[in-house]
């Protein structure tokens, strides 16, 4: 278990304001979803409204990680729903996964981060590149939320350019272990994680995935404090000081940067859905507020300048909903390219940030308070636009894809 | 223990209500439908009872195919099987008649409904159903325990509580305090794929009522706030402006 003190739901202050969210569906997108997709959506939304909406503001204000949430998300089936049933996962399609991420991020990007790190960055690589023993050992417990996982790629000196990483392992000489050294930074879930999927170089300088477990000597996970963003999600470092890791913890199925990048594709896909969730929550909040707030004798929704903001929000949200649903179909068919996923991640997070900024203005002074979710979404999205490939890096991916010219370096 | 739970499919509580067809029909365009919240409590309590002492829970709905998402959700929450009587639920008498016809052939020990459906708020189906089946009905229960063929229930009454015991079979309707609604999970949703949802055709067509028209309540008027220390002004306004005293 974790070295940090776990906080439970009961310790957070409950707001007594009802969560009135209904999702905007301007182009009747619901007709493209199956009955089961909608059932999953109502499952996650009902859970969020009951368990998280009343305390999410306090979770973020206090910047304390609600550990109860891990078990609850596991019970619901939000960890790795797209992975096979034989490993204790959901066996659902990619649209179901997307919908779950959307409903969670509608609540808070930090909540979605906890789930997407677990499902896409920890369970997915174990599923995709792990041995049968590794899959059976880790996946069912991670799926149920009995264990929390984290994904260590970024280092203090290697963010957008992870290929330059210095974290490394070498043979321990006993034929059974390797010795891991180095440090990872900005790692979601790390302070509470039971297992970490870490990317490190072997003696030949090739990147390999290795599963590090809490309790291994020389392994620590200091928490990163004073974030203004993703405050409901725990972020920390991973420090490896001559950590002796059994050889069987190395993921056998992949070598090179392709390993972590494959996981990032799955997570970025979830973010593309998730970011629209924050945008929809901001829009829904601003629309309702604009109809109720009276200035100069009429609802502010009746002023053209406010209508422009709202109309542009729903236009962008609707475009993103269509784009993302199509991407989901391509994912289900195994045809989505990494570049297509990049485009959606970049587009959707960017529009969500714009929606959040405009929605905040519609609420005037109220927009900066914790009475409404908008400012929290806006601050969260500053992380979302940075992690899993920055806004700029995704543009370069699209640029490379369409021109064939590499503009990274 | 065989329990039947009656489920109605109602507009979500946040729906903005409008009408069509010269104000005789509810306008369902763009409206999201949910399991009637009181029925969801009845379902959850039924599951709690059968989980403790064994048995099955069947969910029944009188409705058209568009009610199936709500019915499928009852299966995801945990009902063993479900029945849909394929007809528009015109009025309470018709619905009770249809459910009674089905229940007669199946011999349920306990039938639970919600205290009312939140769309038309009639609160009639439970009582009518019990009458048609010739069994007792207990309305608006806040708790129910079943032991040795006897149900013990509590109801809120003016200024206190009433404890009722009654031999099975019986019909009881759920009040808010009966239990906490249960949110389905992924495993439940997957299990629901293979649970039986039987569609039964209507028996007879006893339609006894027709809607002549609906009317929305008048829009809420403006509110005047009078400072607490100016009671005379309040009395003056109540006399001369509101004309209520
Ligand atoms: C809250 C949070 C949680 C995170 N969780 C995780 C996690 O769980 N696991 C993990 O491994 N990482 C995680 N990260 C790290 C995240 O992925 C990195 O922050 C991100 O990849 C950017 O790296 P950097 O911060 O080092 O920025 P840098 O790479 O230093 O980038 C700084 C700026 O330079 C720009 N830039 C860089 N290279 C180029 C170029 N070639 N051309 C043009 N512009 C360029 C970038 O776009 C950016 O604007 C998390 C980050 C945050 C903030």
XYZ file of C-alpha atoms and ligand atoms in Angstrom:
707
model
C 0.000 0.000 0.000
C 0.901 3.621 -0.293
C 3.103 5.653 2.003
C 0.745 8.625 1.748
C -2.195 8.944 4.069
C -5.308 7.866 2.185
C -8.290 10.206 2.459
C -11.781 8.777 2.213
C -15.001 10.219 0.820
C -16.377 10.921 4.283
C -13.569 13.357 4.990
C -14.605 15.785 2.270
C -17.097 18.578 2.700
C -20.345 17.864 0.857
C -21.832 20.710 -1.154
C -25.604 20.746 -1.024
C -26.076 22.091 -4.513
C -27.645 19.550 -6.882
C -25.722 18.572 -10.013
C -28.200 19.444 -12.783
C -25.989 18.421 -15.711
C -27.594 17.203 -18.903
C -25.417 16.719 -21.944
C -25.898 18.886 -25.001
C -26.742 16.791 -28.074
C -27.385 19.307 -30.814
C -27.027 16.881 -33.729
C -28.872 13.962 -32.094
C -25.622 12.046 -31.717
C -27.308 9.741 -29.235
C -28.890 8.021 -32.217
C -25.420 6.801 -33.187
C -24.945 5.086 -29.841
C -26.200 1.651 -28.873
C -28.573 1.015 -26.003
C -25.604 -0.383 -24.094
C -23.485 2.715 -24.696
C -26.248 4.809 -23.194
C -26.623 2.441 -20.271
C -22.921 2.751 -19.531
C -23.187 6.512 -19.770
C -26.058 6.671 -17.323
C -24.163 4.308 -14.992
C -21.118 6.590 -14.845
C -23.183 9.761 -14.724
C -25.343 8.462 -11.881
C -22.223 7.427 -9.993
C -20.623 10.829 -10.521
C -23.739 12.700 -9.458
C -24.169 10.584 -6.357
C -20.615 10.087 -5.124
C -18.347 12.694 -6.690
C -20.254 15.849 -7.620
C -21.011 16.702 -3.976
C -17.334 16.536 -2.969
C -15.310 17.209 -6.109
C -14.881 20.881 -5.348
C -13.511 20.103 -1.899
C -11.281 17.358 -3.299
C -9.766 19.937 -5.635
C -9.654 22.815 -3.151
C -7.918 20.656 -0.560
C -5.794 18.928 -3.209
C -6.283 15.632 -1.438
C -6.630 12.354 -3.272
C -9.885 10.510 -2.551
C -8.700 6.931 -2.298
C -12.263 5.528 -2.006
C -12.724 6.563 -5.593
C -10.223 3.935 -6.765
C -12.300 1.056 -5.425
C -15.516 2.671 -6.634
C -14.218 3.137 -10.182
C -13.015 -0.458 -10.135
C -16.389 -1.740 -8.966
C -18.122 0.193 -11.717
C -15.765 -1.220 -14.351
C -14.053 2.029 -15.380
C -10.529 0.567 -15.393
C -9.675 -1.023 -18.717
C -13.277 -1.606 -19.879
C -11.958 -2.247 -23.406
C -9.669 -5.120 -22.349
C -10.823 -8.757 -22.410
C -13.110 -10.352 -19.854
C -10.670 -13.229 -19.211
C -8.422 -10.786 -17.327
C -11.271 -9.399 -15.248
C -11.893 -6.477 -17.593
C -15.037 -5.359 -19.419
C -14.622 -6.640 -22.973
C -16.430 -3.542 -24.220
C -15.720 -1.510 -27.336
C -13.704 1.699 -27.670
C -16.779 3.912 -27.799
C -17.805 2.588 -24.391
C -14.348 3.419 -23.088
C -14.605 6.900 -24.585
C -18.024 7.509 -23.057
C -16.734 6.535 -19.631
C -13.808 8.929 -19.906
C -16.182 11.657 -21.050
C -18.498 11.237 -18.092
C -15.576 11.165 -15.657
C -13.933 14.244 -17.150
C -17.301 15.989 -17.149
C -16.836 15.744 -13.396
C -13.123 16.537 -13.288
C -10.072 15.951 -15.490
C -8.232 14.649 -12.422
C -10.796 11.902 -11.919
C -10.511 10.971 -15.580
C -6.719 11.015 -15.292
C -6.815 8.464 -12.487
C -8.917 6.177 -14.653
C -7.098 6.677 -17.939
C -3.670 6.177 -16.409
C -4.869 2.945 -14.827
C -6.692 1.639 -17.904
C -4.597 2.875 -20.818
C -1.127 3.414 -19.411
C -0.815 0.621 -16.858
C -3.258 -2.149 -17.773
C -2.976 -1.701 -21.524
C 0.833 -2.205 -21.759
C 0.632 -5.189 -19.420
C -2.113 -6.616 -21.605
C -0.404 -5.781 -24.892
C 3.238 -6.489 -24.050
C 3.078 -8.613 -20.889
C 3.530 -12.352 -20.416
C 0.525 -14.520 -19.526
C 1.781 -14.651 -15.911
C 2.063 -10.866 -15.747
C -1.432 -10.443 -17.180
C -2.988 -12.830 -14.687
C -1.042 -11.409 -11.788
C -1.781 -7.728 -12.354
C -4.808 -7.148 -14.578
C -7.660 -8.506 -12.437
C -6.492 -6.596 -9.358
C -5.974 -3.390 -11.325
C -9.386 -3.795 -12.998
C -11.122 -4.123 -9.645
C -9.308 -1.154 -8.160
C -7.622 -3.312 -5.532
C -4.350 -1.960 -6.843
C -3.596 1.459 -8.241
C -1.018 1.840 -10.994
C 1.062 4.600 -12.538
C 3.038 5.097 -15.733
C 6.574 6.437 -15.645
C 7.842 7.910 -18.875
C 8.590 11.621 -18.340
C 11.845 12.574 -16.643
C 13.080 15.902 -15.276
C 15.204 16.464 -18.385
C 13.144 14.554 -20.936
C 9.488 15.534 -21.473
C 8.452 15.978 -25.082
C 11.565 14.049 -26.072
C 11.270 10.866 -23.996
C 13.672 8.965 -26.256
C 16.495 10.765 -24.489
C 15.622 9.210 -21.122
C 18.408 8.283 -18.726
C 16.583 5.923 -16.345
C 18.269 2.557 -16.883
C 18.686 -0.961 -15.620
C 21.516 -3.469 -15.723
C 21.980 -7.109 -14.923
C 22.287 -7.762 -11.174
C 24.615 -10.658 -11.874
C 22.448 -13.195 -10.001
C 20.574 -14.267 -13.125
C 17.294 -13.279 -11.445
C 17.246 -9.522 -11.081
C 18.074 -6.240 -12.743
C 19.166 -3.077 -10.946
C 17.100 -0.004 -11.811
C 18.360 3.579 -11.428
C 16.949 6.969 -12.357
C 13.983 9.252 -11.727
C 10.649 9.999 -13.309
C 8.699 13.215 -12.850
C 5.095 14.407 -13.211
C 3.709 10.925 -12.684
C -0.073 10.755 -12.159
C -1.187 8.422 -9.335
C 2.425 7.828 -8.236
C 2.093 8.742 -4.530
C -0.632 6.104 -4.027
C 0.365 3.576 -6.648
C 0.975 -0.077 -5.804
C 2.607 -0.761 -9.161
C 4.442 1.381 -11.689
C 4.976 0.579 -15.351
C 8.344 2.248 -15.894
C 10.127 2.830 -19.174
C 13.895 2.517 -18.857
C 16.900 1.722 -21.017
C 18.677 -1.614 -20.838
C 22.432 -2.062 -21.179
C 22.122 -1.905 -24.965
C 20.352 1.461 -24.650
C 17.020 -0.025 -25.773
C 13.822 1.186 -24.028
C 11.972 -1.574 -22.147
C 8.918 -1.571 -19.901
C 9.421 -2.845 -16.378
C 6.903 -3.320 -13.580
C 8.084 -1.908 -10.265
C 6.114 -2.689 -7.116
C 5.743 -0.591 -4.007
C 7.909 -1.932 -1.228
C 10.894 -2.773 -3.406
C 13.982 -1.441 -1.634
C 15.274 1.845 -3.057
C 11.948 2.792 -4.694
C 10.138 5.935 -3.489
C 7.304 8.145 -4.779
C 7.434 11.690 -3.365
C 4.286 13.724 -4.035
C 4.382 16.923 -6.098
C 2.635 19.683 -4.160
C 1.274 23.161 -4.936
C -0.229 22.370 -8.327
C -2.884 24.809 -9.594
C -4.212 22.119 -11.902
C -5.484 18.518 -11.552
C -5.658 19.086 -7.822
C -8.062 16.162 -7.331
C -5.484 13.844 -8.888
C -2.253 12.920 -7.135
C 0.968 13.632 -9.029
C 4.467 12.693 -7.941
C 7.900 11.415 -8.793
C 9.303 7.928 -9.067
C 12.796 7.627 -7.666
C 14.874 4.494 -8.248
C 18.002 4.036 -6.198
C 19.576 0.693 -7.068
C 16.150 -0.963 -7.045
C 16.433 -4.735 -7.424
C 13.621 -5.822 -9.738
C 12.964 -9.481 -10.697
C 13.676 -10.194 -14.363
C 10.167 -11.572 -14.778
C 8.856 -8.028 -14.190
C 10.209 -6.900 -17.548
C 7.510 -6.689 -20.248
C 8.717 -9.198 -22.857
C 6.614 -8.045 -25.795
C 8.107 -4.712 -26.835
C 11.330 -2.787 -27.251
C 11.952 0.861 -28.088
C 9.849 4.012 -27.964
C 7.019 2.168 -29.696
C 6.106 0.647 -26.304
C 5.194 3.831 -24.441
C 3.844 5.489 -27.585
C 1.364 2.656 -28.149
C -0.007 3.184 -24.636
C -0.181 6.915 -25.201
C -2.364 6.342 -28.268
C -4.930 4.558 -26.184
C -4.831 7.217 -23.455
C -4.930 10.120 -25.916
C -7.995 8.590 -27.493
C -9.658 8.638 -24.052
C -8.590 12.251 -23.543
C -10.188 13.223 -26.855
C -13.524 12.003 -25.460
C -12.806 13.301 -21.988
C -11.996 16.878 -22.956
C -15.406 17.244 -24.612
C -16.828 16.209 -21.242
C -15.282 19.246 -19.532
C -16.416 21.447 -22.399
C -19.986 20.145 -22.146
C -20.063 20.736 -18.409
C -18.845 24.326 -18.854
C -21.351 24.952 -21.646
C -24.229 23.412 -19.707
C -23.374 25.498 -16.656
C -22.994 28.742 -18.619
C -26.180 28.203 -20.624
C -28.239 27.624 -17.494
C -26.664 30.579 -15.701
C -27.205 32.899 -18.666
C -30.932 32.196 -18.665
C -31.264 32.874 -14.949
C -28.968 35.857 -14.488
C -30.826 39.137 -15.025
C -28.958 42.343 -15.880
C -30.386 45.521 -17.425
C -33.820 43.985 -16.920
C -33.410 40.794 -18.922
C -31.570 37.468 -18.828
C -27.991 37.894 -20.028
C -28.743 35.047 -22.496
C -30.704 37.667 -24.410
C -27.630 39.771 -25.215
C -25.954 39.131 -28.549
C -22.442 39.088 -27.095
C -23.356 36.258 -24.728
C -25.236 34.416 -27.458
C -22.135 34.581 -29.633
C -20.131 32.845 -26.937
C -22.792 30.190 -26.332
C -23.466 29.592 -30.034
C -19.785 29.181 -30.778
C -19.404 26.799 -27.850
C -22.168 24.478 -29.022
C -20.822 24.650 -32.591
C -17.352 23.548 -31.497
C -18.694 20.915 -29.104
C -20.933 19.444 -31.802
C -18.074 19.275 -34.308
C -15.888 17.546 -31.741
C -18.629 15.076 -30.834
C -18.923 14.017 -34.458
C -15.166 13.806 -35.006
C -14.654 11.791 -31.860
C -17.482 9.371 -32.501
C -15.994 8.677 -35.939
C -12.591 8.133 -34.356
C -14.275 5.653 -32.008
C -15.631 3.690 -34.960
C -12.146 3.602 -36.502
C -10.695 2.443 -33.168
C -13.268 -0.341 -32.988
C -12.289 -1.433 -36.473
C -8.587 -1.254 -35.602
C -8.049 1.371 -38.295
C -7.391 4.584 -36.327
C -3.879 5.910 -36.939
C -1.764 7.562 -34.226
C -1.900 10.777 -36.260
C -5.700 10.718 -36.328
C -5.716 10.313 -32.550
C -3.281 13.221 -32.204
C -5.516 15.461 -34.251
C -8.525 14.678 -32.053
C -6.616 15.094 -28.779
C -5.229 18.452 -29.880
C -8.483 19.756 -31.305
C -10.692 18.694 -28.422
C -8.500 19.865 -25.567
C -7.988 23.197 -27.275
C -11.692 23.739 -27.815
C -12.411 22.681 -24.245
C -10.005 25.338 -22.982
C -11.675 27.966 -25.142
C -15.126 26.889 -24.021
C -14.014 27.011 -20.388
C -12.555 30.512 -20.766
C -15.669 31.876 -22.454
C -18.019 30.078 -20.083
C -16.150 31.572 -17.159
C -16.733 35.050 -18.522
C -20.463 34.419 -18.910
C -20.641 33.742 -15.175
C -18.957 37.048 -14.352
C -17.563 37.080 -10.828
C -19.361 33.854 -9.987
C -17.206 32.188 -12.620
C -14.089 32.384 -10.500
C -15.624 30.724 -7.442
C -15.863 27.095 -6.448
C -19.662 27.416 -6.532
C -19.424 26.497 -10.204
C -17.124 23.962 -11.883
C -15.794 26.164 -14.670
C -12.617 27.615 -13.175
C -11.648 24.140 -11.941
C -12.129 22.688 -15.426
C -10.142 25.542 -16.923
C -7.192 25.027 -14.598
C -7.322 21.264 -15.104
C -7.258 21.641 -18.855
C -3.898 23.419 -18.619
C -2.455 20.037 -17.637
C -4.496 18.157 -20.188
C -3.229 20.412 -22.978
C 0.333 19.636 -21.805
C 0.431 15.949 -20.918
C 0.176 13.040 -23.326
C 1.897 15.223 -25.894
C 1.677 19.002 -25.735
C -0.544 21.026 -28.041
C 2.531 21.907 -30.112
C 3.848 18.363 -30.321
C 0.515 17.096 -31.650
C 0.593 19.762 -34.318
C 4.032 18.531 -35.344
C 2.666 14.982 -35.521
C -0.093 16.131 -37.879
C 2.450 18.173 -39.818
C 4.766 15.209 -40.227
C 1.869 12.975 -41.212
C 0.588 15.208 -43.995
C 3.888 16.537 -45.361
C 6.267 13.699 -44.645
C 8.679 16.310 -43.266
C 9.913 15.919 -39.689
C 9.879 19.286 -37.902
C 10.620 17.969 -34.397
C 14.346 18.385 -34.362
C -39.565 -16.142 -3.128
C -40.819 -14.777 -6.450
C -41.019 -11.003 -6.664
C -42.521 -8.931 -9.456
C -41.513 -5.274 -9.733
C -43.577 -2.906 -11.871
C -41.461 -0.447 -13.791
C -42.591 2.634 -15.592
C -40.482 4.542 -18.068
C -40.712 8.276 -17.320
C -39.135 11.528 -18.530
C -35.967 12.491 -16.663
C -36.633 14.806 -13.741
C -34.851 17.709 -15.454
C -37.156 17.592 -18.518
C -38.784 20.786 -19.663
C -42.397 19.716 -20.189
C -44.255 20.774 -23.360
C -47.274 19.384 -25.229
C -48.348 18.687 -28.807
C -51.561 17.750 -30.637
C -53.590 20.630 -29.279
C -52.252 20.092 -25.754
C -53.451 16.495 -25.535
C -50.074 14.748 -25.881
C -46.790 15.055 -24.025
C -44.024 16.142 -26.383
C -41.372 13.443 -26.067
C -39.017 14.892 -28.708
C -35.490 15.151 -27.333
C -36.596 13.950 -23.888
C -34.480 11.429 -22.004
C -36.374 8.659 -20.252
C -35.436 6.935 -17.020
C -36.777 4.230 -14.730
C -39.353 5.863 -12.465
C -37.274 6.642 -9.339
C -39.765 5.066 -6.895
C -39.831 1.906 -9.022
C -36.047 1.814 -8.875
C -36.293 1.749 -5.084
C -38.837 -1.075 -5.260
C -36.475 -2.990 -7.548
C -33.486 -2.458 -5.273
C -35.413 -3.572 -2.201
C -36.626 -6.662 -4.076
C -33.019 -7.516 -4.906
C -31.937 -7.008 -1.299
C -34.657 -9.419 -0.161
C -33.834 -12.140 -2.684
C -30.089 -11.764 -2.149
C -30.660 -12.458 1.543
C -33.128 -15.296 1.325
C -33.036 -16.551 -2.257
C -35.570 -16.126 -5.008
C -36.029 -14.279 -8.269
C -36.960 -10.777 -9.290
C -38.895 -10.122 -12.484
C -39.328 -6.595 -13.813
C -42.479 -5.826 -15.782
C -43.337 -2.831 -17.919
C -46.337 -1.968 -20.020
C -44.884 0.021 -22.858
C -43.642 0.180 -26.408
C -40.191 -0.833 -27.630
C -38.786 2.587 -26.754
C -39.044 1.614 -23.070
C -36.490 -1.161 -23.536
C -33.424 0.828 -22.425
C -35.066 1.309 -19.029
C -36.070 -2.347 -18.897
C -32.551 -3.440 -19.858
C -31.287 -1.247 -17.038
C -33.405 -3.176 -14.512
C -31.597 -6.318 -15.719
C -28.236 -4.570 -15.380
C -29.121 -3.532 -11.847
C -29.870 -7.172 -11.066
C -33.381 -8.337 -12.025
C -33.331 -11.960 -13.206
C -35.651 -11.453 -16.130
C -38.026 -8.901 -17.562
C -41.339 -8.726 -19.333
C -42.622 -5.986 -21.587
C -46.297 -5.922 -22.425
C -46.320 -4.421 -25.846
C -48.763 -1.515 -25.586
C -48.825 2.181 -24.951
C -49.578 2.645 -21.236
C -52.724 4.701 -21.740
C -54.012 4.891 -18.183
C -53.625 3.232 -14.795
C -56.562 0.878 -15.236
C -55.243 -0.437 -18.530
C -51.733 -0.893 -17.108
C -52.991 -2.674 -13.978
C -55.221 -4.902 -16.121
C -52.279 -5.963 -18.276
C -49.963 -6.622 -15.340
C -52.710 -8.532 -13.528
C -53.235 -10.774 -16.559
C -49.547 -11.645 -16.569
C -49.198 -11.971 -12.784
C -52.141 -14.368 -12.556
C -50.332 -16.944 -14.624
C -47.074 -16.649 -12.681
C -48.011 -16.728 -8.981
C -45.743 -14.097 -7.456
C -45.248 -13.969 -3.689
C -44.750 -10.245 -3.636
C -45.462 -7.466 -6.104
C -43.756 -4.116 -5.613
C -44.509 -0.834 -7.366
C -43.445 2.747 -6.795
C -45.772 4.968 -4.749
C -46.465 6.869 -7.980
C -44.825 7.469 -11.316
C -43.279 10.895 -11.568
C -44.854 11.661 -14.953
C -48.606 11.605 -14.260
C -48.359 11.002 -10.491
C -51.532 8.920 -10.436
C -50.407 6.421 -7.805
C -53.190 4.058 -8.834
C -51.589 0.999 -10.412
C -50.636 -0.788 -7.168
C -54.100 -0.590 -5.609
C -55.922 -1.501 -8.815
C -53.595 -4.422 -9.401
C -54.157 -5.839 -5.906
C -57.894 -5.535 -6.357
C -57.786 -7.307 -9.719
C -55.696 -10.113 -8.240
C -57.835 -10.299 -5.110
C -54.859 -9.786 -2.763
C -54.080 -7.100 -0.141
C -52.217 -3.903 -0.938
C -50.166 -1.708 1.365
C -49.386 1.775 0.172
C -46.333 3.970 0.519
C -44.085 1.732 2.601
C -40.791 2.943 4.051
C -39.509 -0.526 4.985
C -40.311 -4.158 4.307
C -38.997 -7.415 5.745
C -40.298 -10.830 4.723
C -40.183 -13.891 6.946
C -42.128 -17.172 6.904
C -44.620 -15.977 4.341
C -45.392 -12.754 6.198
C -44.294 -9.251 5.258
C -43.716 -6.655 7.964
C -43.795 -3.111 6.683
C -43.624 0.437 7.965
C -45.548 3.421 6.651
C -45.418 7.082 7.545
C -48.732 8.343 8.866
C -49.686 11.798 10.158
C -47.480 12.492 13.139
C -45.928 9.024 13.370
C -45.291 5.599 11.928
C -47.525 2.601 11.380
C -46.223 -0.943 11.424
C -48.241 -3.370 9.310
C -47.884 -7.085 8.898
C -49.576 -8.973 6.117
C -49.547 -12.483 4.716
C -48.128 -12.962 1.245
C -49.004 -12.572 -1.539
C -49.517 -8.855 -1.532
C -48.851 -5.659 -3.451
C -46.846 -2.886 -1.777
C -45.781 0.500 -3.091
C -42.402 2.046 -2.349
C -41.827 5.390 -0.639
C -38.557 7.303 -0.835
C -37.069 5.960 2.408
C -37.424 2.289 1.379
C -33.771 1.991 0.363
C -30.976 3.660 -1.623
C -31.123 3.184 -5.387
C -28.442 0.946 -6.820
C -26.211 2.013 -9.680
C -25.498 -0.848 -12.067
C -21.904 -1.724 -12.868
C -20.160 -3.031 -15.944
C -20.487 -6.644 -14.888
C -24.230 -6.111 -14.469
C -24.466 -4.478 -17.879
C -22.628 -7.406 -19.475
C -24.829 -9.918 -17.663
C -27.932 -8.068 -18.854
C -27.028 -8.926 -22.451
C -28.048 -12.533 -21.970
C -30.918 -12.195 -19.488
C -34.376 -12.850 -20.934
C -36.567 -9.887 -21.894
C -39.890 -11.352 -22.938
C -42.338 -9.348 -25.030
C -45.980 -10.237 -24.437
C -48.916 -9.044 -26.534
C -51.870 -7.251 -24.948
C -54.800 -9.156 -23.580
C -58.110 -7.353 -24.199
C -58.102 -3.601 -24.746
C -59.886 -2.049 -21.878
C -59.370 1.640 -22.328
C -61.512 3.583 -19.949
C -60.195 7.117 -20.217
C -58.888 9.668 -22.695
C -56.912 12.844 -22.101
C -58.940 15.906 -23.026
C -56.094 18.347 -22.520
C -53.074 19.361 -20.464
C -52.345 22.771 -19.041
C -49.049 24.022 -17.642
C -49.158 25.891 -14.339
C -48.944 29.680 -14.618
C -45.396 30.981 -14.748
C -43.991 31.951 -11.374
C -44.530 35.663 -10.708
C -41.934 38.078 -9.387
C -40.996 37.993 -5.722
C -40.997 41.072 -3.476
C -38.633 40.941 -0.525
C -39.661 42.988 2.520
C -36.999 43.596 5.182
C -37.677 41.609 8.361
C -38.185 44.719 10.483
C -40.937 46.175 8.272
C -43.879 43.945 9.107
C -46.402 46.774 8.579
C -45.372 47.131 4.975
C -45.805 43.371 4.481
C -49.280 43.434 6.009
C -50.207 46.424 3.889
C -49.126 44.623 0.713
C -50.896 41.400 1.661
C -54.081 43.433 2.226
C -54.040 45.745 -0.720
C -51.860 44.188 -3.394
C -52.078 40.414 -2.986
C -55.539 40.721 -1.406
C -55.084 37.518 0.581
C -55.840 38.865 4.056
C -0.452 17.004 -14.061
C 0.461 16.226 -14.944
C 0.408 14.837 -14.947
C 1.276 14.091 -15.741
N 1.237 12.720 -15.687
C 2.205 11.990 -16.335
C 2.264 10.574 -16.187
O 1.425 9.957 -15.524
N 3.304 9.892 -16.764
C 4.251 10.532 -17.510
O 5.153 9.877 -17.993
N 4.192 11.865 -17.691
C 3.208 12.627 -17.124
N 3.154 13.999 -17.284
C 4.224 14.655 -18.028
C 3.812 15.242 -19.354
O 3.565 14.225 -20.290
C 4.905 16.213 -19.802
O 4.808 17.350 -18.974
C 4.785 16.591 -21.256
O 5.129 15.519 -22.072
C 5.651 17.803 -21.608
O 6.956 17.635 -21.163
P 7.696 18.806 -20.362
O 6.815 19.218 -19.265
O 9.051 18.324 -20.032
O 7.764 19.996 -21.383
P 8.850 20.216 -22.515
O 9.015 18.984 -23.326
O 10.056 20.837 -21.923
O 8.115 21.298 -23.421
C 8.094 22.707 -23.115
C 7.516 23.452 -24.299
O 8.344 23.275 -25.448
C 7.593 22.804 -26.541
N 8.400 21.904 -27.382
C 9.121 20.808 -26.981
N 9.714 20.233 -28.050
C 9.351 20.965 -29.132
C 9.638 20.891 -30.539
N 10.376 19.897 -31.053
N 9.125 21.811 -31.347
C 8.357 22.804 -30.870
N 8.045 22.952 -29.562
C 8.543 22.037 -28.710
C 6.411 22.074 -25.891
O 5.312 22.023 -26.784
C 6.139 22.960 -24.696
O 5.336 24.038 -25.078
C 2.237 14.753 -16.549
C 2.258 16.163 -16.574
C 1.387 16.890 -15.791
C 1.442 18.387 -15.836
